[in-house]
Short mmCIF file of C-alpha atoms in Angstrom, two decimals:
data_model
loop_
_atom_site.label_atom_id
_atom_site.label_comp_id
_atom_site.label_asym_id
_atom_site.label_seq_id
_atom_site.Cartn_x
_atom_site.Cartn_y
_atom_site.Cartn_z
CA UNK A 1 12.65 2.17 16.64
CA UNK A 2 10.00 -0.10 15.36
CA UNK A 3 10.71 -3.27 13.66
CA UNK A 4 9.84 -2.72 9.83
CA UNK A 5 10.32 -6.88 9.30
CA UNK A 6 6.74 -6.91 11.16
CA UNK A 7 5.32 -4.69 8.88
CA UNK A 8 3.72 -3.80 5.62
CA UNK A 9 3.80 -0.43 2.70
CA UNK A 10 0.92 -0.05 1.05
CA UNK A 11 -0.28 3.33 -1.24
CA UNK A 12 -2.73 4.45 -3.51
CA UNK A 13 -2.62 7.05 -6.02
CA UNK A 14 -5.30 9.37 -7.95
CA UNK A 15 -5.38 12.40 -10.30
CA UNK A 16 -5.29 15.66 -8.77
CA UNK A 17 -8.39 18.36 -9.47
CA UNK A 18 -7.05 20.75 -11.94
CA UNK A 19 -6.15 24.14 -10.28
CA UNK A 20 -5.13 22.74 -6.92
CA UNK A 21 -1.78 24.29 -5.41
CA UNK A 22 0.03 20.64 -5.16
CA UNK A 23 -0.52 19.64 -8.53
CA UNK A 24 2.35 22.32 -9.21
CA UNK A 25 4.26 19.95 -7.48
CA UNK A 26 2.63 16.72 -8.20
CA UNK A 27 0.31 15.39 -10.78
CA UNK A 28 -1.44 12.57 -8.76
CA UNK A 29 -1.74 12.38 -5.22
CA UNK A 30 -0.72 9.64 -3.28
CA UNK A 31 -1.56 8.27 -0.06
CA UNK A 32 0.54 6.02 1.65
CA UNK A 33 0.31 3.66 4.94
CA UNK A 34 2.58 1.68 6.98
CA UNK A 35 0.69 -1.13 8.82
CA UNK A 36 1.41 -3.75 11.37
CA UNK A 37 1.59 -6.79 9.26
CA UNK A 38 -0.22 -8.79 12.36
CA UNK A 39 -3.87 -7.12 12.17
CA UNK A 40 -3.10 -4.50 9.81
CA UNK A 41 -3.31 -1.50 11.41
CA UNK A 42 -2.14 1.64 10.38
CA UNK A 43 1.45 2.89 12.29
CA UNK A 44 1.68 5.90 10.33
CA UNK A 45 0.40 7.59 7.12
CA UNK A 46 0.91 10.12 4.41
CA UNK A 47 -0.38 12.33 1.38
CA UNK A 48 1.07 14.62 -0.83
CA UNK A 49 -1.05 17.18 -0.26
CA UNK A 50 0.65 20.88 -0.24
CA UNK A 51 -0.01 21.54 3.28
CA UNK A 52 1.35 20.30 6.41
CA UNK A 53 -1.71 20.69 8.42
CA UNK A 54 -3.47 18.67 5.40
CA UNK A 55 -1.00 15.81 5.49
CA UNK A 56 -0.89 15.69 9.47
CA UNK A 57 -5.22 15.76 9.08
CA UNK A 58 -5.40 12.17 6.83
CA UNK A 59 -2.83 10.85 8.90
CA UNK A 60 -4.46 11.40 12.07
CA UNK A 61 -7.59 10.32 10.43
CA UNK A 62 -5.96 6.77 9.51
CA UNK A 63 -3.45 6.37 12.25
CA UNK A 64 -4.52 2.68 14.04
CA UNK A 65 -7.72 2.13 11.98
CA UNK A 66 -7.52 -1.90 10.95
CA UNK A 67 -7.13 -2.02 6.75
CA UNK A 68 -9.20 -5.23 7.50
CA UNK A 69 -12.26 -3.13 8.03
CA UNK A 70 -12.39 -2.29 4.44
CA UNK A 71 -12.04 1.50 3.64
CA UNK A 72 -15.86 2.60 3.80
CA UNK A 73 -15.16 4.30 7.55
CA UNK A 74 -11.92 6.08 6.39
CA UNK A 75 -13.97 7.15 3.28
CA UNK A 76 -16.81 8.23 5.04
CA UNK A 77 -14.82 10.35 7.36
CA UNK A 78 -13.03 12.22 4.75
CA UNK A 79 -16.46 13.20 2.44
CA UNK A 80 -18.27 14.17 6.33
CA UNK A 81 -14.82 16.18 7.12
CA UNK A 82 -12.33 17.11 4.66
CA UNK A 83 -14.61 19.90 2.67
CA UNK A 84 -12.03 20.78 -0.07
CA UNK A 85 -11.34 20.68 -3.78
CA UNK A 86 -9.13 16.92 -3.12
CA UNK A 87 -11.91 15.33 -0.67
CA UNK A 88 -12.79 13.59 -4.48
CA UNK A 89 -9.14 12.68 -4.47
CA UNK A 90 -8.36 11.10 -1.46
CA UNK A 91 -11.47 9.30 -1.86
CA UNK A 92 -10.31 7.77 -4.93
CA UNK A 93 -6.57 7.09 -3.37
CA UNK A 94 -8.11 5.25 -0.58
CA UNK A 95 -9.85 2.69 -3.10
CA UNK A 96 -6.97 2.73 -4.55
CA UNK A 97 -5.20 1.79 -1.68
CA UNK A 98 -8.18 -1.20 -0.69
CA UNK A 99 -7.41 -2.58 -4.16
CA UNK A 100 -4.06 -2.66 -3.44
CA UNK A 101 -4.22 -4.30 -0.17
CA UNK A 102 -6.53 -6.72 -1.22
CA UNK A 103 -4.11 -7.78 -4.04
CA UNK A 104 -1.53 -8.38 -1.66
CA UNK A 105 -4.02 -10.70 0.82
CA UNK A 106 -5.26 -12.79 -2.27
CA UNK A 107 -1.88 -13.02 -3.78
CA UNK A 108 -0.24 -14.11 -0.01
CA UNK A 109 -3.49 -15.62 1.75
CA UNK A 110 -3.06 -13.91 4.56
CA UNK A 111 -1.92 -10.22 6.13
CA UNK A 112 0.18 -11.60 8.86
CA UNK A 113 3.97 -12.17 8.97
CA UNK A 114 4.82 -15.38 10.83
CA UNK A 115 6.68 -13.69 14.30
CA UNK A 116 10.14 -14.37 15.10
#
């Protein structure tokens, strides 16, 4: 079981394309990453996307990339490999998700949580 004191929630939210099967379900979708509060890598991820395989596919594609490197890579990789109606979507969610992050680091100074 991993120590949640060491780190950090972050998520990021946009609207859904209209027509898409999980805006039955939900009207924005939301992206969501636990990090280690230490260098801010991702642990594990999530999306409300409708599918399984298309929530296990972002969190793959964020599981232990660094939030300190910005979101340009993660961003990249979904317009080069997520071709679907939400690719404009999760695009938005993950700058959602920078702004968030980079709230928190301006509002604390720093990412880390002081160990022990």
């Amino acid at each position: 079981m991993r120590n949640t004191a060491q780190t950090l929630f972050f998520a990021g939210h946009a609207r859904l394309p209209q027509g898409m099967a999980a805006q039955n379900v939900f009207e924005s979708l939301s992206i969501t990453v636990e990090i280690d509060s230490r260098y801010a890598v991702v642990i594990e991820a999530s999306c409300t996307l409708a599918t399984e395989h298309g929530r296990a596919f972002v969190g793959d594609l964020l599981r232990g990339y660094s939030l300190l490197g910005g979101m340009t890579e993660p961003i990249a990789q979904v317009q080069r490999r997520y071709i679907g109606r939400a690719a404009s979507a999760l695009v938005a969610a993950l700058k959602d998700l920078e702004i968030n992050f980079e709230r928190h680091r301006q509002t604390f100074g720093t990412v880390a949580v002081e160990a022990g």
